[in-house]
Short mmCIF file of C-alpha atoms in Angstrom, two decimals:
data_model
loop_
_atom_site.label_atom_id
_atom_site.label_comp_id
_atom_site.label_asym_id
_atom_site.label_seq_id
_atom_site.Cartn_x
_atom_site.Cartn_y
_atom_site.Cartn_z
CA UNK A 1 -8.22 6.56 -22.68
CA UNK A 2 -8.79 5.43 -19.10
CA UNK A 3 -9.05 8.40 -16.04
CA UNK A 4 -5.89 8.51 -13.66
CA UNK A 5 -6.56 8.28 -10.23
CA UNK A 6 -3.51 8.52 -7.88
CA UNK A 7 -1.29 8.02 -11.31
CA UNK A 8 -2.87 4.59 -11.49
CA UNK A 9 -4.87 3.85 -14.50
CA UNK A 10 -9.08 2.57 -13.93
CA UNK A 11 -10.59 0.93 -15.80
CA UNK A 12 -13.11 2.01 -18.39
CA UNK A 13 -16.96 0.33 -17.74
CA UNK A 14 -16.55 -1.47 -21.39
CA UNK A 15 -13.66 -2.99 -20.26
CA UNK A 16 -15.46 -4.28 -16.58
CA UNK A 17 -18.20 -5.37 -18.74
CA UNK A 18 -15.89 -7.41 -21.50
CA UNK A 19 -14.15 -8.85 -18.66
CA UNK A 20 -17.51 -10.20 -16.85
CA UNK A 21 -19.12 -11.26 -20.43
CA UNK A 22 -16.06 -13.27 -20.39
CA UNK A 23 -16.99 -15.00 -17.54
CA UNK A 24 -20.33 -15.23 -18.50
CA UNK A 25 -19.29 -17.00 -21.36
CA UNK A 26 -16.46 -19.32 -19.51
CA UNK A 27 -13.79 -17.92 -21.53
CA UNK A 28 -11.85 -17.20 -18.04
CA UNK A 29 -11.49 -19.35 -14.90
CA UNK A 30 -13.65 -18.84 -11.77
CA UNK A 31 -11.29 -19.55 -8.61
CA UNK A 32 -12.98 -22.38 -6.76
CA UNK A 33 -12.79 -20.34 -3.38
CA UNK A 34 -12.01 -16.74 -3.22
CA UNK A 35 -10.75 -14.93 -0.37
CA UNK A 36 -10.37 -10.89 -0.76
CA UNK A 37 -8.01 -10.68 1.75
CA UNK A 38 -5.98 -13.37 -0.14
CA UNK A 39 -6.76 -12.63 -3.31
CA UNK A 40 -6.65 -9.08 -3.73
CA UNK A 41 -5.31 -7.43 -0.60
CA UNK A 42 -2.01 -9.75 -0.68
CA UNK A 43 -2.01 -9.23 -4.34
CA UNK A 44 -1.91 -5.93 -4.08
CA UNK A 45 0.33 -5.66 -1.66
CA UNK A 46 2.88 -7.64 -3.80
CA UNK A 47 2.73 -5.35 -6.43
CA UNK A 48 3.30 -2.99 -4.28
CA UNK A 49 6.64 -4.18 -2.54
CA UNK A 50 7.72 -5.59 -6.06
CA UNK A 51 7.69 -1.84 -6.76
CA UNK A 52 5.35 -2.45 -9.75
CA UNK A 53 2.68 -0.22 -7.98
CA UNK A 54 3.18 3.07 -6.60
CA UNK A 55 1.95 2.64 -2.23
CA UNK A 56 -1.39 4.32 -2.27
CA UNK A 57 -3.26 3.59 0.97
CA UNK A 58 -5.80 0.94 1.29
CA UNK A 59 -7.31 2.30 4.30
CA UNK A 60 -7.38 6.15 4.87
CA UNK A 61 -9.71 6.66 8.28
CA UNK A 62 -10.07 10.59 9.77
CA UNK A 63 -11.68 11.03 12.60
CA UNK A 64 -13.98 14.67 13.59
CA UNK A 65 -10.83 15.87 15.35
CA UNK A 66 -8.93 15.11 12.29
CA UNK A 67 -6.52 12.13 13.45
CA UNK A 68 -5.64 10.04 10.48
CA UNK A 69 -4.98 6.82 10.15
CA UNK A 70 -3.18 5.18 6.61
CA UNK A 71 -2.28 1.90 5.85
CA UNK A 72 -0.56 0.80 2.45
CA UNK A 73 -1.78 -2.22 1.39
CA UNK A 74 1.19 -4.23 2.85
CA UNK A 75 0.36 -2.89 6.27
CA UNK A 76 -3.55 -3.46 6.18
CA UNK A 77 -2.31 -6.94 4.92
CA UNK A 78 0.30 -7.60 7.66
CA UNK A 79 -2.39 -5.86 10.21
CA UNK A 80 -4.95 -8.59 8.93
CA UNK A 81 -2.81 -11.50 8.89
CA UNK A 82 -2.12 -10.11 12.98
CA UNK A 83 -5.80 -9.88 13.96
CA UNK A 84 -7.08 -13.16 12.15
CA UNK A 85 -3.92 -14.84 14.55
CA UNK A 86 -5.60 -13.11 17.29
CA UNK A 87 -9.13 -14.18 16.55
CA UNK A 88 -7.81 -17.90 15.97
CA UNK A 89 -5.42 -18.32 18.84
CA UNK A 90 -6.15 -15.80 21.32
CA UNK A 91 -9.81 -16.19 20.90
CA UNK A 92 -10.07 -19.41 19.88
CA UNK A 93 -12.54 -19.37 16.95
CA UNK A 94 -12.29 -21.37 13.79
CA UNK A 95 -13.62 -21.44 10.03
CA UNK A 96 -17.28 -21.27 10.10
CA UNK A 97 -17.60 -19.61 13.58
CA UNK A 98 -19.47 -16.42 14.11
CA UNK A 99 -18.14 -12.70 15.73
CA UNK A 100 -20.31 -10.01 16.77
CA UNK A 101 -18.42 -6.86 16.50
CA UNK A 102 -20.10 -3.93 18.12
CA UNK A 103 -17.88 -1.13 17.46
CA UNK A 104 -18.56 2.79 15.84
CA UNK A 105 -16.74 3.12 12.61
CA UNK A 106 -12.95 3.02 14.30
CA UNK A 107 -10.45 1.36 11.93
CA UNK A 108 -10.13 -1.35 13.91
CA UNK A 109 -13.62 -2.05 12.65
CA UNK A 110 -12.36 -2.09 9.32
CA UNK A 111 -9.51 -4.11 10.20
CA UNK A 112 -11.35 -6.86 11.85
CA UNK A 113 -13.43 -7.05 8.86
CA UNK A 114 -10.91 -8.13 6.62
CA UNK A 115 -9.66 -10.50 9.76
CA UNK A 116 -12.39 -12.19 9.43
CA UNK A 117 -12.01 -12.77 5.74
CA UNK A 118 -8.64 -14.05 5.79
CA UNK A 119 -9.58 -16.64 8.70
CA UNK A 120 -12.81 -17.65 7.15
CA UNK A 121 -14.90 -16.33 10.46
CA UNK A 122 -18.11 -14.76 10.18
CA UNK A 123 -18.20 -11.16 10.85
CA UNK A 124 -21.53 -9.59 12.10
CA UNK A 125 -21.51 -5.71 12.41
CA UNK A 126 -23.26 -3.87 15.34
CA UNK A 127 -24.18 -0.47 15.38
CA UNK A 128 -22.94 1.29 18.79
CA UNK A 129 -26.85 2.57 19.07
CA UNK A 130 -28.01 -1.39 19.64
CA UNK A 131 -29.85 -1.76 23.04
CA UNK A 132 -28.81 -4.48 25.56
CA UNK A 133 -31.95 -6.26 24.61
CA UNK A 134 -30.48 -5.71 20.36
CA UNK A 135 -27.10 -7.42 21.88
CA UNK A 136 -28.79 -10.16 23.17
CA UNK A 137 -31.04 -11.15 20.54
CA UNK A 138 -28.51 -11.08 18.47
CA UNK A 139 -25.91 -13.01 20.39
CA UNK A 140 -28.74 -15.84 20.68
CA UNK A 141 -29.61 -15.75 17.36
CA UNK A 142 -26.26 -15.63 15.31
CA UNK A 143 -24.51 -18.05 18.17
CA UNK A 144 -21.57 -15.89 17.83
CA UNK A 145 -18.62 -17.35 19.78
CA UNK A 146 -17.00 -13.77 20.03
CA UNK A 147 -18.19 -10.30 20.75
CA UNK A 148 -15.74 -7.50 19.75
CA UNK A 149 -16.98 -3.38 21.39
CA UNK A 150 -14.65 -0.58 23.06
CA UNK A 151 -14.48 0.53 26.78
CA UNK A 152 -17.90 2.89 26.29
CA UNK A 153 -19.99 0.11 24.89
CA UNK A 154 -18.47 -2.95 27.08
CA UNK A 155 -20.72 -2.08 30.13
CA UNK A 156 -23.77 -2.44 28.16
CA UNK A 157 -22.44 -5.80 26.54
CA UNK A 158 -21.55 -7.05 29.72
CA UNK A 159 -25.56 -6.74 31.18
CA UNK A 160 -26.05 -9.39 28.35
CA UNK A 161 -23.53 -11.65 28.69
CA UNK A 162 -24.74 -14.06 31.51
CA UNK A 163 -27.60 -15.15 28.97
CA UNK A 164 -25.12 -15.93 25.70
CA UNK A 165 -24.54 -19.74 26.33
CA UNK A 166 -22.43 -19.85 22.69
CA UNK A 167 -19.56 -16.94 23.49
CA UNK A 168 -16.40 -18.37 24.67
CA UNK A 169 -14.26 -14.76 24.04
CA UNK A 170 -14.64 -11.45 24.56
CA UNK A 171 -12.48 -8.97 22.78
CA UNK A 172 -12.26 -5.08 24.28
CA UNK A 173 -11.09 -2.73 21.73
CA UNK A 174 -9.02 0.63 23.30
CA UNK A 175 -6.31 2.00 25.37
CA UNK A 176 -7.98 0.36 28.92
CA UNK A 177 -8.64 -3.59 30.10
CA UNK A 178 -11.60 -5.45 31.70
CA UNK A 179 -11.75 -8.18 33.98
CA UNK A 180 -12.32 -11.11 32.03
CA UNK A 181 -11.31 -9.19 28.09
CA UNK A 182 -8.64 -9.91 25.87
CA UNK A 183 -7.55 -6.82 24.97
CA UNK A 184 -6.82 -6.52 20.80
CA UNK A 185 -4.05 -3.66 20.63
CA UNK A 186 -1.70 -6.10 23.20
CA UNK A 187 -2.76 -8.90 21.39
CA UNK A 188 -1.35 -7.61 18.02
#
């Protein structure tokens, strides 16, 4: 008998491992490119609207003051689908390019993660502790063409920016605007 969790059935480990032994052995397909947000998220959030799976939140963020945020699985996939248009129009980038995202642990972080998946851009995560000399290091090295941080960290970002001969967007995450940011909550 399997656990419930949320009424949904998980499975059991011998059943994880008979399913990888089977592709092991090549008794089951490998897709020839996977995307999670694709290939799971959107699944998911089929089943889901097909009614076939009861809407259990994909994302479940709470904050020290205890502010929630929930998405179902076809929000966090319509949310996605939103940002990655933002990060390809709006911001110009395309497969293969690189973003540095300097954020805390908001759920835009999370949300810009799975952006990224869906549009084939490389996400880089930044602590919100990195030094100006951190953020330029590692806007030189990783010749990210977009930096993502909030209205506390910007000012520090900024200091850097003059040196970063790859960026071509910035993106400001929060209620206010800078000079020269694109501003992600109008943008979606």
């Amino acid at each position: 008998p399997c656990r419930s969790f949320h009424g949904n059935n998980r499975l059991l480990t011998s059943q994880i491992i008979s399913h990888y032994e089977s592709i092991i052995q090549n008794k089951k397909e490998l897709p020839e490119y996977f995307n999670f947000a694709s290939d799971v998220l959107d699944e998911w959030a089929q089943l889901e609207k097909d009614g076939r799976k009861p809407a259990n939140p994909a994302f479940w963020w709470v904050n020290d003051e205890g502010e929630e945020v929930k998405w179902s699985f076809q929000e966090l996939g319509s949310l996605s689908r939103k940002a990655a248009n933002v990060l390809s129009e709006a911001c110009g980038l395309q497969r293969g390019d690189r973003v540095t995202a300097i954020l805390p642990r908001v759920p835009e972080w999370w949300l810009l993660n799975v952006a990224c998946m869906r549009a084939g851009i490389v996400f880089i995560p930044g602590t919100s502790q990195l030094t100006a000399k951190d953020i330029s290091y590692r806007l030189q090295a990783s010749k990210a063409k977009c930096i993502i941080t909030n209205d506390t960290l910007a000012p520090a970002v900024e200091s850097v920016l003059p040196g970063s001969q790859f960026l071509k967007s910035k993106l400001i995450v929060g209620q206010g605007s800078r000079d020269g940011w694109l501003n992600l909550k109008e943008l979606l």
